Amino acid sequence: MNFSSKLIENAVTEISRLPGIGKKTALRLTLHLLKQKAPVTSALTEALIKLRNEIRYCAICHNVADKEVCSICESTKRDKSLICVVEDLPDVLALENTNQYSGLYHVLGGVISPIQGIGPDEINIASLMQRILHPPSGTPVEEVILALPATMEGDTTSFFITRKLKDHGVGVSTIARGIPVGSELEYTDEITLGRSILSRIKYSAE
Amino acid sequence: MNFSSKLIENAVTEISRLPGIGKKTALRLTLHLLKQKAPVTSALTEALIKLRNEIRYCAICHNVADKEVCSICESTKRDKSLICVVEDLPDVLALENTNQYSGLYHVLGGVISPIQGIGPDEINIASLMQRILHPPSGTPVEEVILALPATMEGDTTSFFITRKLKDHGVGVSTIARGIPVGSELEYTDEITLGRSILSRIKYSAE
């Protein structure tokens, strides 16, 4: 595209580096910002600069934090005997938004993937073992919930962690795989359907 | 949504103010920026800050410019006897990208819309008349091409400008409305089809 202004060209180039945003959308966003009053742009840029400069990662669980320890690890209302292991930050947000889980988290920052050269040492497994063996809160960890992706890499990582925890008297579980609420049986893929019938849940008679 | 970090929350709020970007996309973009190295974010914020602080509008045609007069008005290669009147900046970019037009532009910054309280004085019509009566380049303007939207407001504006120019010996034309290249007759709306048959183009026998 041919822009009559270098300033617009630069802004479009930088915005279009973001995932899922092409040149046309970038141009639309740029012209939108130009139409708005200056504080709209400065609020956006300040939030991004602050985010990038001040963000820290929790020393315990590697979740994003505004200080040394994140608000979840710090909270007195959370069940510190439960640790849910996730691949990355969005997973924590997704689980938090269910309002169904009140334990702690552990963000691995990836999953074991020999093809991509990611071994157990490249992700936060050592610090997971550390906090299970020497809980920073003093409360012993009773259960580790593996909420990793249902891929070969995710399964490998789950298996690796399960084996590591074997002799430490900690329960290990994984989140249920099954048919999403609202989905229909006939449109569910075979693997999910297969898993859902294998891990069927018994109704109690009472 | 419940974010464990105020910094992420602020970034998501600001990004989701952009048109067509919801909270989920904003979160994805925020986490993407966090995953990238710091210069990716600073290049983006610097481009936006520079854009907002340094952008100027051409004193002649109101197009965006990096200096007093935009590169199109300044160019010696453009036909200064032609002025194409458009509603806003994206229209200039769209026409420039056709590589078919070599005249000048005039950006109105809107169209006459009594419902929205936009009268002829709210848009750049006075400066259009000024540059037609006293051309800054010295070359007299021979033709004004109206490239305004095919809406009631666009038509009102075209009519208003045509009437204003009546006694000044300047030709007035409008861009052709018709069936887009590659479209099929049967799927074209009636108004476009009607206009395209009324403004049919004669083939010459030679």
mmCIF file of C-alpha atoms in Angstrom:
data_model
loop_
_atom_site.group_PDB
_atom_site.id
_atom_site.type_symbol
_atom_site.label_atom_id
_atom_site.label_comp_id
_atom_site.label_asym_id
_atom_site.label_seq_id
_atom_site.Cartn_x
_atom_site.Cartn_y
_atom_site.Cartn_z
ATOM 1 C CA MET A 1 0.000 0.000 0.000
ATOM 2 C CA ASN A 2 1.074 3.535 -0.723
ATOM 3 C CA PHE A 3 0.664 5.933 2.210
ATOM 4 C CA SER A 4 1.144 9.632 1.771
ATOM 5 C CA SER A 5 2.609 9.894 5.277
ATOM 6 C CA LYS A 6 5.632 8.113 6.764
ATOM 7 C CA LEU A 7 4.012 8.398 10.211
ATOM 8 C CA ILE A 8 0.942 6.469 9.102
ATOM 9 C CA GLU A 9 3.102 3.946 7.286
ATOM 10 C CA ASN A 10 5.151 3.253 10.433
ATOM 11 C CA ALA A 11 2.082 2.939 12.646
ATOM 12 C CA VAL A 12 0.433 0.543 10.170
ATOM 13 C CA THR A 13 3.607 -1.555 9.933
ATOM 14 C CA GLU A 14 3.910 -1.872 13.699
ATOM 15 C CA ILE A 15 0.219 -2.602 14.321
ATOM 16 C CA SER A 16 0.146 -5.213 11.563
ATOM 17 C CA ARG A 17 2.899 -7.160 13.346
ATOM 18 C CA LEU A 18 0.276 -8.185 15.920
ATOM 19 C CA PRO A 19 -1.190 -11.652 15.357
ATOM 20 C CA GLY A 20 -4.360 -11.746 13.275
ATOM 21 C CA ILE A 21 -4.097 -8.106 12.217
ATOM 22 C CA GLY A 22 -3.376 -7.417 8.555
ATOM 23 C CA LYS A 23 -2.473 -4.192 6.775
ATOM 24 C CA LYS A 24 -6.100 -3.202 6.149
ATOM 25 C CA THR A 25 -7.167 -3.640 9.776
ATOM 26 C CA ALA A 26 -3.987 -1.875 10.914
ATOM 27 C CA LEU A 27 -4.842 1.068 8.685
ATOM 28 C CA ARG A 28 -8.387 1.158 10.037
ATOM 29 C CA LEU A 29 -7.067 1.188 13.620
ATOM 30 C CA THR A 30 -4.491 3.856 12.786
ATOM 31 C CA LEU A 31 -7.081 6.144 11.204
ATOM 32 C CA HIS A 32 -9.391 5.473 14.134
ATOM 33 C CA LEU A 33 -6.722 6.636 16.587
ATOM 34 C CA LEU A 34 -6.111 9.724 14.451
ATOM 35 C CA LYS A 35 -9.817 10.589 14.568
ATOM 36 C CA GLN A 36 -9.934 10.280 18.362
ATOM 37 C CA LYS A 37 -8.588 12.883 20.734
ATOM 38 C CA ALA A 38 -4.911 12.531 21.700
ATOM 39 C CA PRO A 39 -5.537 11.061 25.218
ATOM 40 C CA VAL A 40 -7.058 7.905 23.654
ATOM 41 C CA THR A 41 -3.715 7.105 22.025
ATOM 42 C CA SER A 42 -1.654 8.103 25.049
ATOM 43 C CA ALA A 43 -3.773 5.965 27.397
ATOM 44 C CA LEU A 44 -3.181 2.992 25.080
ATOM 45 C CA THR A 45 0.565 3.538 24.701
ATOM 46 C CA GLU A 46 1.051 4.206 28.419
ATOM 47 C CA ALA A 47 -0.791 1.002 29.365
ATOM 48 C CA LEU A 48 1.413 -0.990 26.969
ATOM 49 C CA ILE A 49 4.667 0.640 28.111
ATOM 50 C CA LYS A 50 3.761 0.106 31.765
ATOM 51 C CA LEU A 51 2.753 -3.487 31.063
ATOM 52 C CA ARG A 52 6.053 -4.263 29.368
ATOM 53 C CA ASN A 53 8.259 -2.461 31.889
ATOM 54 C CA GLU A 54 6.576 -3.361 35.150
ATOM 55 C CA ILE A 55 5.226 -6.851 34.597
ATOM 56 C CA ARG A 56 6.772 -9.478 36.831
ATOM 57 C CA TYR A 57 6.281 -13.179 37.165
ATOM 58 C CA CYS A 58 5.285 -14.724 40.483
ATOM 59 C CA ALA A 59 8.309 -16.243 42.238
ATOM 60 C CA ILE A 60 6.186 -19.229 43.305
ATOM 61 C CA CYS A 61 3.824 -20.108 40.453
ATOM 62 C CA HIS A 62 5.224 -18.074 37.466
ATOM 63 C CA ASN A 63 1.854 -16.462 36.874
ATOM 64 C CA VAL A 64 1.912 -12.765 35.943
ATOM 65 C CA ALA A 65 2.167 -10.559 39.006
ATOM 66 C CA ASP A 66 2.418 -6.903 39.838
ATOM 67 C CA LYS A 67 4.801 -7.671 42.689
ATOM 68 C CA GLU A 68 7.119 -10.470 43.932
ATOM 69 C CA VAL A 69 4.271 -12.942 44.542
ATOM 70 C CA CYS A 70 1.005 -12.989 42.555
ATOM 71 C CA SER A 71 -2.362 -12.203 44.096
ATOM 72 C CA ILE A 72 -3.458 -15.855 43.899
ATOM 73 C CA CYS A 73 -0.437 -17.263 45.763
ATOM 74 C CA GLU A 74 -0.718 -14.451 48.276
ATOM 75 C CA SER A 75 -4.450 -14.838 48.954
ATOM 76 C CA THR A 76 -5.477 -16.350 52.291
ATOM 77 C CA LYS A 77 -8.755 -17.567 50.753
ATOM 78 C CA ARG A 78 -7.167 -20.090 48.391
ATOM 79 C CA ASP A 79 -6.746 -23.783 49.193
ATOM 80 C CA LYS A 80 -2.973 -24.129 49.367
ATOM 81 C CA SER A 81 -3.055 -27.942 49.359
ATOM 82 C CA LEU A 82 -4.139 -27.947 45.689
ATOM 83 C CA ILE A 83 -1.910 -27.032 42.745
ATOM 84 C CA CYS A 84 -3.263 -26.896 39.208
ATOM 85 C CA VAL A 85 -0.490 -27.227 36.597
ATOM 86 C CA VAL A 86 -1.155 -25.328 33.340
ATOM 87 C CA GLU A 87 0.804 -24.644 30.183
ATOM 88 C CA ASP A 88 0.550 -20.875 30.022
ATOM 89 C CA LEU A 89 -1.000 -17.646 31.302
ATOM 90 C CA PRO A 90 -4.280 -17.731 29.325
ATOM 91 C CA ASP A 91 -5.066 -21.082 30.951
ATOM 92 C CA VAL A 92 -4.931 -19.495 34.413
ATOM 93 C CA LEU A 93 -7.289 -16.749 33.258
ATOM 94 C CA ALA A 94 -9.653 -19.279 31.689
ATOM 95 C CA LEU A 95 -9.782 -21.422 34.852
ATOM 96 C CA GLU A 96 -10.156 -18.376 37.112
ATOM 97 C CA ASN A 97 -13.134 -17.217 35.073
ATOM 98 C CA THR A 98 -14.979 -20.470 35.798
ATOM 99 C CA ASN A 99 -15.134 -19.471 39.491
ATOM 100 C CA GLN A 100 -14.972 -23.210 40.248
ATOM 101 C CA TYR A 101 -11.411 -23.574 41.421
ATOM 102 C CA SER A 102 -9.984 -22.172 44.616
ATOM 103 C CA GLY A 103 -6.549 -23.791 44.755
ATOM 104 C CA LEU A 104 -3.200 -22.508 43.527
ATOM 105 C CA TYR A 105 -1.638 -22.680 40.054
ATOM 106 C CA HIS A 106 1.688 -23.544 38.540
ATOM 107 C CA VAL A 107 2.488 -22.129 35.093
ATOM 108 C CA LEU A 108 4.935 -24.354 33.202
ATOM 109 C CA GLY A 109 5.529 -21.825 30.420
ATOM 110 C CA GLY A 110 5.337 -24.589 27.816
ATOM 111 C CA VAL A 111 5.096 -28.356 27.441
ATOM 112 C CA ILE A 112 7.769 -30.954 26.734
ATOM 113 C CA SER A 113 8.302 -31.120 22.982
ATOM 114 C CA PRO A 114 11.421 -32.946 21.743
ATOM 115 C CA ILE A 115 10.720 -31.766 18.172
ATOM 116 C CA GLN A 116 10.906 -28.119 19.236
ATOM 117 C CA GLY A 117 13.857 -28.883 21.521
ATOM 118 C CA ILE A 118 11.879 -28.231 24.709
ATOM 119 C CA GLY A 119 12.929 -30.678 27.411
ATOM 120 C CA PRO A 120 11.840 -30.894 31.071
ATOM 121 C CA ASP A 121 14.596 -28.423 32.034
ATOM 122 C CA GLU A 122 13.271 -25.708 29.711
ATOM 123 C CA ILE A 123 9.913 -25.497 31.484
ATOM 124 C CA ASN A 124 9.130 -24.783 35.140
ATOM 125 C CA ILE A 125 9.115 -28.378 36.419
ATOM 126 C CA ALA A 126 12.024 -28.007 38.861
ATOM 127 C CA SER A 127 10.256 -25.151 40.681
ATOM 128 C CA LEU A 128 7.066 -27.264 40.775
ATOM 129 C CA MET A 129 8.951 -30.080 42.555
ATOM 130 C CA GLN A 130 10.565 -27.512 44.836
ATOM 131 C CA ARG A 131 7.244 -26.048 46.002
ATOM 132 C CA ILE A 132 5.745 -29.514 46.494
ATOM 133 C CA LEU A 133 8.691 -30.722 48.592
ATOM 134 C CA HIS A 134 9.073 -27.428 50.491
ATOM 135 C CA PRO A 135 5.711 -25.609 50.365
ATOM 136 C CA PRO A 136 6.374 -21.853 50.778
ATOM 137 C CA SER A 137 3.071 -21.462 52.633
ATOM 138 C CA GLY A 138 3.831 -24.323 55.053
ATOM 139 C CA THR A 139 0.625 -26.164 54.023
ATOM 140 C CA PRO A 140 1.554 -29.549 52.499
ATOM 141 C CA VAL A 141 0.422 -30.105 48.910
ATOM 142 C CA GLU A 142 -2.108 -32.931 48.738
ATOM 143 C CA GLU A 143 -3.125 -32.940 45.105
ATOM 144 C CA VAL A 144 -1.614 -31.828 41.806
ATOM 145 C CA ILE A 145 -4.201 -31.316 39.054
ATOM 146 C CA LEU A 146 -2.784 -31.556 35.541
ATOM 147 C CA ALA A 147 -4.667 -29.222 33.196
ATOM 148 C CA LEU A 148 -2.388 -29.578 30.175
ATOM 149 C CA PRO A 149 -3.451 -29.646 26.526
ATOM 150 C CA ALA A 150 -4.767 -32.942 25.132
ATOM 151 C CA THR A 151 -1.920 -33.217 22.634
ATOM 152 C CA MET A 152 1.009 -35.604 22.440
ATOM 153 C CA GLU A 153 3.227 -32.950 24.041
ATOM 154 C CA GLY A 154 0.704 -32.275 26.791
ATOM 155 C CA ASP A 155 0.304 -35.976 27.523
ATOM 156 C CA THR A 156 4.098 -36.464 27.589
ATOM 157 C CA THR A 157 4.409 -33.629 30.100
ATOM 158 C CA SER A 158 1.572 -35.004 32.243
ATOM 159 C CA PHE A 159 3.228 -38.424 32.224
ATOM 160 C CA PHE A 160 6.627 -36.958 33.128
ATOM 161 C CA ILE A 161 5.219 -34.986 36.072
ATOM 162 C CA THR A 162 3.150 -37.958 37.283
ATOM 163 C CA ARG A 163 6.252 -40.158 37.341
ATOM 164 C CA LYS A 164 8.286 -37.487 39.128
ATOM 165 C CA LEU A 165 5.634 -37.189 41.841
ATOM 166 C CA LYS A 166 5.187 -40.948 42.295
ATOM 167 C CA ASP A 167 7.157 -41.370 45.505
ATOM 168 C CA HIS A 168 6.203 -38.124 47.192
ATOM 169 C CA GLY A 169 2.770 -39.077 48.527
ATOM 170 C CA VAL A 170 1.001 -36.419 46.458
ATOM 171 C CA GLY A 171 -2.236 -37.225 44.637
ATOM 172 C CA VAL A 172 -2.194 -36.557 40.918
ATOM 173 C CA SER A 173 -5.318 -35.969 38.829
ATOM 174 C CA THR A 174 -6.139 -34.580 35.413
ATOM 175 C CA ILE A 175 -9.058 -32.440 34.299
ATOM 176 C CA ALA A 176 -11.950 -34.398 32.774
ATOM 177 C CA ARG A 177 -12.068 -34.793 29.011
ATOM 178 C CA GLY A 178 -15.510 -35.270 27.613
ATOM 179 C CA ILE A 179 -18.274 -33.742 25.608
ATOM 180 C CA PRO A 180 -18.590 -29.994 26.128
ATOM 181 C CA VAL A 181 -21.812 -28.816 27.760
ATOM 182 C CA GLY A 182 -24.292 -27.962 24.990
ATOM 183 C CA SER A 183 -22.578 -30.088 22.338
ATOM 184 C CA GLU A 184 -24.304 -32.931 20.567
ATOM 185 C CA LEU A 185 -23.037 -36.510 20.606
ATOM 186 C CA GLU A 186 -23.100 -36.965 16.846
ATOM 187 C CA TYR A 187 -20.847 -33.967 16.165
ATOM 188 C CA THR A 188 -18.216 -34.820 18.788
ATOM 189 C CA ASP A 189 -14.887 -36.193 17.514
ATOM 190 C CA GLU A 190 -14.192 -39.896 18.148
ATOM 191 C CA ILE A 191 -11.303 -39.375 20.570
ATOM 192 C CA THR A 192 -13.285 -37.116 22.856
ATOM 193 C CA LEU A 193 -16.321 -39.372 22.670
ATOM 194 C CA GLY A 194 -14.141 -42.423 23.370
ATOM 195 C CA ARG A 195 -12.572 -40.786 26.393
ATOM 196 C CA SER A 196 -15.941 -39.647 27.676
ATOM 197 C CA ILE A 197 -17.359 -43.162 27.654
ATOM 198 C CA LEU A 198 -14.253 -44.651 29.265
ATOM 199 C CA SER A 199 -14.277 -42.102 32.078
ATOM 200 C CA ARG A 200 -18.033 -42.248 32.617
ATOM 201 C CA ILE A 201 -19.310 -41.000 35.959
ATOM 202 C CA LYS A 202 -21.478 -43.257 38.137
ATOM 203 C CA TYR A 203 -24.761 -41.896 39.415
ATOM 204 C CA SER A 204 -25.302 -42.699 43.051
ATOM 205 C CA ALA A 205 -28.693 -44.238 43.860
ATOM 206 C CA GLU A 206 -29.365 -41.904 46.768
ATOM 207 C CA MET B 1 -13.064 -11.103 33.118
ATOM 208 C CA ASN B 2 -10.914 -11.483 36.176
ATOM 209 C CA PHE B 3 -7.204 -10.748 35.642
ATOM 210 C CA SER B 4 -4.652 -11.471 38.304
ATOM 211 C CA SER B 5 -2.650 -8.415 37.265
ATOM 212 C CA LYS B 6 -3.728 -4.774 37.128
ATOM 213 C CA LEU B 7 -1.174 -4.167 34.377
ATOM 214 C CA ILE B 8 -2.766 -6.776 32.118
ATOM 215 C CA GLU B 9 -6.224 -5.503 32.982
ATOM 216 C CA ASN B 10 -5.308 -1.948 31.957
ATOM 217 C CA ALA B 11 -3.668 -3.063 28.721
ATOM 218 C CA VAL B 12 -6.703 -5.194 27.822
ATOM 219 C CA THR B 13 -9.100 -2.341 28.615
ATOM 220 C CA GLU B 14 -7.195 0.115 26.435
ATOM 221 C CA ILE B 15 -6.704 -2.279 23.508
ATOM 222 C CA SER B 16 -10.361 -3.293 23.566
ATOM 223 C CA ARG B 17 -11.388 0.334 23.050
ATOM 224 C CA LEU B 18 -10.183 -0.028 19.441
ATOM 225 C CA PRO B 19 -12.969 -0.696 16.921
ATOM 226 C CA GLY B 20 -13.667 -4.368 16.223
ATOM 227 C CA ILE B 21 -11.465 -5.604 19.065
ATOM 228 C CA GLY B 22 -13.215 -7.277 21.984
ATOM 229 C CA LYS B 23 -11.870 -8.327 25.381
ATOM 230 C CA LYS B 24 -10.785 -11.774 24.194
ATOM 231 C CA THR B 25 -8.807 -10.459 21.232
ATOM 232 C CA ALA B 26 -7.342 -7.713 23.417
ATOM 233 C CA LEU B 27 -6.173 -10.340 25.904
ATOM 234 C CA ARG B 28 -4.633 -12.397 23.104
ATOM 235 C CA LEU B 29 -2.767 -9.336 21.815
ATOM 236 C CA THR B 30 -1.628 -8.389 25.332
ATOM 237 C CA LEU B 31 -0.275 -11.875 26.035
ATOM 238 C CA HIS B 32 1.363 -11.883 22.610
ATOM 239 C CA LEU B 33 3.204 -8.647 23.416
ATOM 240 C CA LEU B 34 4.266 -10.104 26.775
ATOM 241 C CA LYS B 35 5.711 -13.155 25.031
ATOM 242 C CA GLN B 36 7.718 -11.023 22.601
ATOM 243 C CA LYS B 37 10.911 -9.201 23.501
ATOM 244 C CA ALA B 38 10.508 -5.672 24.878
ATOM 245 C CA PRO B 39 11.527 -3.832 21.632
ATOM 246 C CA VAL B 40 8.422 -5.189 19.857
ATOM 247 C CA THR B 41 6.214 -3.287 22.297
ATOM 248 C CA SER B 42 8.369 -0.177 22.321
ATOM 249 C CA ALA B 43 8.452 -0.016 18.492
ATOM 250 C CA LEU B 44 4.655 -0.168 18.493
ATOM 251 C CA THR B 45 4.145 2.441 21.212
ATOM 252 C CA GLU B 46 6.759 4.784 19.715
ATOM 253 C CA ALA B 47 5.127 4.613 16.274
ATOM 254 C CA LEU B 48 1.742 5.450 17.823
ATOM 255 C CA ILE B 49 3.077 8.279 19.993
ATOM 256 C CA LYS B 50 4.960 9.776 17.048
ATOM 257 C CA LEU B 51 1.897 9.427 14.831
ATOM 258 C CA ARG B 52 -0.324 11.236 17.305
ATOM 259 C CA ASN B 53 2.149 13.996 18.161
ATOM 260 C CA GLU B 54 3.648 14.745 14.782
ATOM 261 C CA ILE B 55 0.815 14.178 12.339
ATOM 262 C CA ARG B 56 -0.284 17.287 10.490
ATOM 263 C CA TYR B 57 -2.939 17.967 7.933
ATOM 264 C CA CYS B 58 -2.071 19.463 4.578
ATOM 265 C CA ALA B 59 -2.859 23.188 4.511
ATOM 266 C CA ILE B 60 -4.210 22.866 0.967
ATOM 267 C CA CYS B 61 -6.114 19.555 0.714
ATOM 268 C CA HIS B 62 -6.478 18.453 4.406
ATOM 269 C CA ASN B 63 -4.895 15.089 3.649
ATOM 270 C CA VAL B 64 -2.492 13.762 6.287
ATOM 271 C CA ALA B 65 0.974 15.195 5.919
ATOM 272 C CA ASP B 66 4.313 15.022 7.638
ATOM 273 C CA LYS B 67 4.885 18.716 6.969
ATOM 274 C CA GLU B 68 2.930 21.904 6.057
ATOM 275 C CA VAL B 69 1.863 20.605 2.626
ATOM 276 C CA CYS B 70 1.303 16.913 1.808
ATOM 277 C CA SER B 71 3.461 14.978 -0.650
ATOM 278 C CA ILE B 72 0.636 14.859 -3.221
ATOM 279 C CA CYS B 73 0.016 18.623 -3.281
ATOM 280 C CA GLU B 74 3.755 19.236 -3.345
ATOM 281 C CA SER B 75 4.543 16.790 -6.160
ATOM 282 C CA THR B 76 5.436 18.276 -9.548
ATOM 283 C CA LYS B 77 4.201 15.126 -11.295
ATOM 284 C CA ARG B 78 0.540 15.566 -10.400
ATOM 285 C CA ASP B 79 -1.996 17.237 -12.669
ATOM 286 C CA LYS B 80 -2.889 20.355 -10.717
ATOM 287 C CA SER B 81 -5.906 21.159 -12.887
ATOM 288 C CA LEU B 82 -7.827 18.194 -11.435
ATOM 289 C CA ILE B 83 -9.211 18.015 -7.884
ATOM 290 C CA CYS B 84 -10.885 14.883 -6.572
ATOM 291 C CA VAL B 85 -13.182 15.611 -3.616
ATOM 292 C CA VAL B 86 -13.416 12.765 -1.063
ATOM 293 C CA GLU B 87 -15.060 12.311 2.302
ATOM 294 C CA ASP B 88 -12.096 11.152 4.353
ATOM 295 C CA LEU B 89 -8.493 9.925 4.503
ATOM 296 C CA PRO B 90 -9.086 6.226 3.648
ATOM 297 C CA ASP B 91 -10.675 7.343 0.368
ATOM 298 C CA VAL B 92 -7.434 9.079 -0.660
ATOM 299 C CA LEU B 93 -5.465 5.927 0.139
ATOM 300 C CA ALA B 94 -7.940 3.756 -1.778
ATOM 301 C CA LEU B 95 -7.795 5.981 -4.870
ATOM 302 C CA GLU B 96 -4.005 6.286 -4.698
ATOM 303 C CA ASN B 97 -3.702 2.512 -4.651
ATOM 304 C CA THR B 98 -5.522 2.253 -7.982
ATOM 305 C CA ASN B 99 -2.570 4.047 -9.650
ATOM 306 C CA GLN B 100 -5.142 5.461 -12.085
ATOM 307 C CA TYR B 101 -5.430 9.021 -10.833
ATOM 308 C CA SER B 102 -2.741 11.645 -11.055
ATOM 309 C CA GLY B 103 -4.600 14.795 -9.994
ATOM 310 C CA LEU B 104 -4.907 16.401 -6.579
ATOM 311 C CA TYR B 105 -7.343 15.668 -3.743
ATOM 312 C CA HIS B 106 -9.538 17.594 -1.371
ATOM 313 C CA VAL B 107 -10.543 15.877 1.881
ATOM 314 C CA LEU B 108 -13.864 17.230 3.173
ATOM 315 C CA GLY B 109 -13.570 15.493 6.543
ATOM 316 C CA GLY B 110 -17.228 14.455 6.393
ATOM 317 C CA VAL B 111 -20.387 14.943 4.373
ATOM 318 C CA ILE B 112 -23.364 17.240 4.907
ATOM 319 C CA SER B 113 -25.762 15.515 7.311
ATOM 320 C CA PRO B 114 -28.525 17.653 8.846
ATOM 321 C CA ILE B 115 -29.511 14.753 11.142
ATOM 322 C CA GLN B 116 -26.043 14.677 12.699
ATOM 323 C CA GLY B 117 -25.873 18.459 12.696
ATOM 324 C CA ILE B 118 -23.150 18.630 10.051
ATOM 325 C CA GLY B 119 -23.737 21.581 7.756
ATOM 326 C CA PRO B 120 -21.591 22.903 4.872
ATOM 327 C CA ASP B 121 -19.595 25.033 7.323
ATOM 328 C CA GLU B 122 -18.529 22.015 9.393
ATOM 329 C CA ILE B 123 -16.686 20.371 6.501
ATOM 330 C CA ASN B 124 -13.860 21.720 4.325
ATOM 331 C CA ILE B 125 -16.006 23.279 1.579
ATOM 332 C CA ALA B 126 -14.844 26.884 2.108
ATOM 333 C CA SER B 127 -11.201 25.865 1.602
ATOM 334 C CA LEU B 128 -12.216 23.941 -1.547
ATOM 335 C CA MET B 129 -13.799 27.092 -3.001
ATOM 336 C CA GLN B 130 -10.756 29.087 -1.947
ATOM 337 C CA ARG B 131 -8.292 26.835 -3.768
ATOM 338 C CA ILE B 132 -10.481 26.770 -6.879
ATOM 339 C CA LEU B 133 -10.781 30.555 -7.004
ATOM 340 C CA HIS B 134 -7.154 31.187 -6.031
ATOM 341 C CA PRO B 135 -5.135 28.066 -6.935
ATOM 342 C CA PRO B 136 -2.028 27.942 -4.696
ATOM 343 C CA SER B 137 -0.028 26.336 -7.517
ATOM 344 C CA GLY B 138 -1.057 28.996 -10.041
ATOM 345 C CA THR B 139 -2.514 26.332 -12.395
ATOM 346 C CA PRO B 140 -6.253 26.981 -12.840
ATOM 347 C CA VAL B 141 -8.554 24.140 -11.765
ATOM 348 C CA GLU B 142 -10.417 22.724 -14.764
ATOM 349 C CA GLU B 143 -12.330 19.834 -13.271
ATOM 350 C CA VAL B 144 -13.626 18.837 -9.861
ATOM 351 C CA ILE B 145 -14.309 15.092 -9.520
ATOM 352 C CA LEU B 146 -16.802 14.238 -6.787
ATOM 353 C CA ALA B 147 -15.921 10.847 -5.244
ATOM 354 C CA LEU B 148 -18.392 10.981 -2.354
ATOM 355 C CA PRO B 149 -20.342 8.043 -0.918
ATOM 356 C CA ALA B 150 -23.515 6.955 -2.740
ATOM 357 C CA THR B 151 -25.709 7.821 0.239
ATOM 358 C CA MET B 152 -28.268 10.556 0.767
ATOM 359 C CA GLU B 153 -25.647 12.581 2.648
ATOM 360 C CA GLY B 154 -23.044 12.042 -0.077
ATOM 361 C CA ASP B 155 -25.499 13.026 -2.796
ATOM 362 C CA THR B 156 -26.561 16.133 -0.834
ATOM 363 C CA THR B 157 -22.928 17.166 -0.519
ATOM 364 C CA SER B 158 -22.258 16.529 -4.214
ATOM 365 C CA PHE B 159 -25.299 18.598 -5.130
ATOM 366 C CA PHE B 160 -24.248 21.422 -2.798
ATOM 367 C CA ILE B 161 -20.726 21.578 -4.252
ATOM 368 C CA THR B 162 -22.012 21.369 -7.842
ATOM 369 C CA ARG B 163 -24.320 24.326 -7.237
ATOM 370 C CA LYS B 164 -21.538 26.349 -5.578
ATOM 371 C CA LEU B 165 -19.247 25.777 -8.548
ATOM 372 C CA LYS B 166 -21.902 26.564 -11.185
ATOM 373 C CA ASP B 167 -20.757 30.049 -12.089
ATOM 374 C CA HIS B 168 -17.019 29.546 -11.832
ATOM 375 C CA GLY B 169 -16.356 27.853 -15.163
ATOM 376 C CA VAL B 170 -15.101 24.646 -13.542
ATOM 377 C CA GLY B 171 -16.157 21.243 -14.875
ATOM 378 C CA VAL B 172 -17.784 18.954 -12.323
ATOM 379 C CA SER B 173 -17.930 15.168 -12.656
ATOM 380 C CA THR B 174 -18.630 12.232 -10.399
ATOM 381 C CA ILE B 175 -17.007 8.805 -10.292
ATOM 382 C CA ALA B 176 -18.895 6.149 -12.246
ATOM 383 C CA ARG B 177 -21.376 3.968 -10.370
ATOM 384 C CA GLY B 178 -21.884 0.586 -11.902
ATOM 385 C CA ILE B 179 -21.322 -3.089 -11.566
ATOM 386 C CA PRO B 180 -17.967 -3.904 -9.944
ATOM 387 C CA VAL B 181 -15.478 -5.748 -12.120
ATOM 388 C CA GLY B 182 -15.937 -9.480 -11.555
ATOM 389 C CA SER B 183 -19.490 -9.175 -10.215
ATOM 390 C CA GLU B 184 -22.432 -10.870 -11.839
ATOM 391 C CA LEU B 185 -25.468 -8.998 -13.120
ATOM 392 C CA GLU B 186 -28.012 -11.125 -11.266
ATOM 393 C CA TYR B 187 -26.470 -10.497 -7.851
ATOM 394 C CA THR B 188 -26.122 -6.731 -8.242
ATOM 395 C CA ASP B 189 -28.575 -4.572 -6.280
ATOM 396 C CA GLU B 190 -31.263 -2.775 -8.270
ATOM 397 C CA ILE B 191 -30.019 0.758 -7.650
ATOM 398 C CA THR B 192 -26.498 0.008 -8.884
ATOM 399 C CA LEU B 193 -27.842 -1.908 -11.870
ATOM 400 C CA GLY B 194 -30.279 0.915 -12.666
ATOM 401 C CA ARG B 195 -27.517 3.506 -12.534
ATOM 402 C CA SER B 196 -25.229 1.370 -14.659
ATOM 403 C CA ILE B 197 -27.764 1.097 -17.466
ATOM 404 C CA LEU B 198 -28.595 4.786 -17.355
ATOM 405 C CA SER B 199 -24.937 5.805 -17.531
ATOM 406 C CA ARG B 200 -24.042 3.245 -20.190
ATOM 407 C CA ILE B 201 -20.879 3.883 -22.172
ATOM 408 C CA LYS B 202 -21.008 4.024 -25.964
ATOM 409 C CA TYR B 203 -18.573 1.884 -27.927
ATOM 410 C CA SER B 204 -17.052 3.762 -30.809
ATOM 411 C CA ALA B 205 -17.255 1.969 -34.180
ATOM 412 C CA GLU B 206 -13.613 2.632 -35.074
#
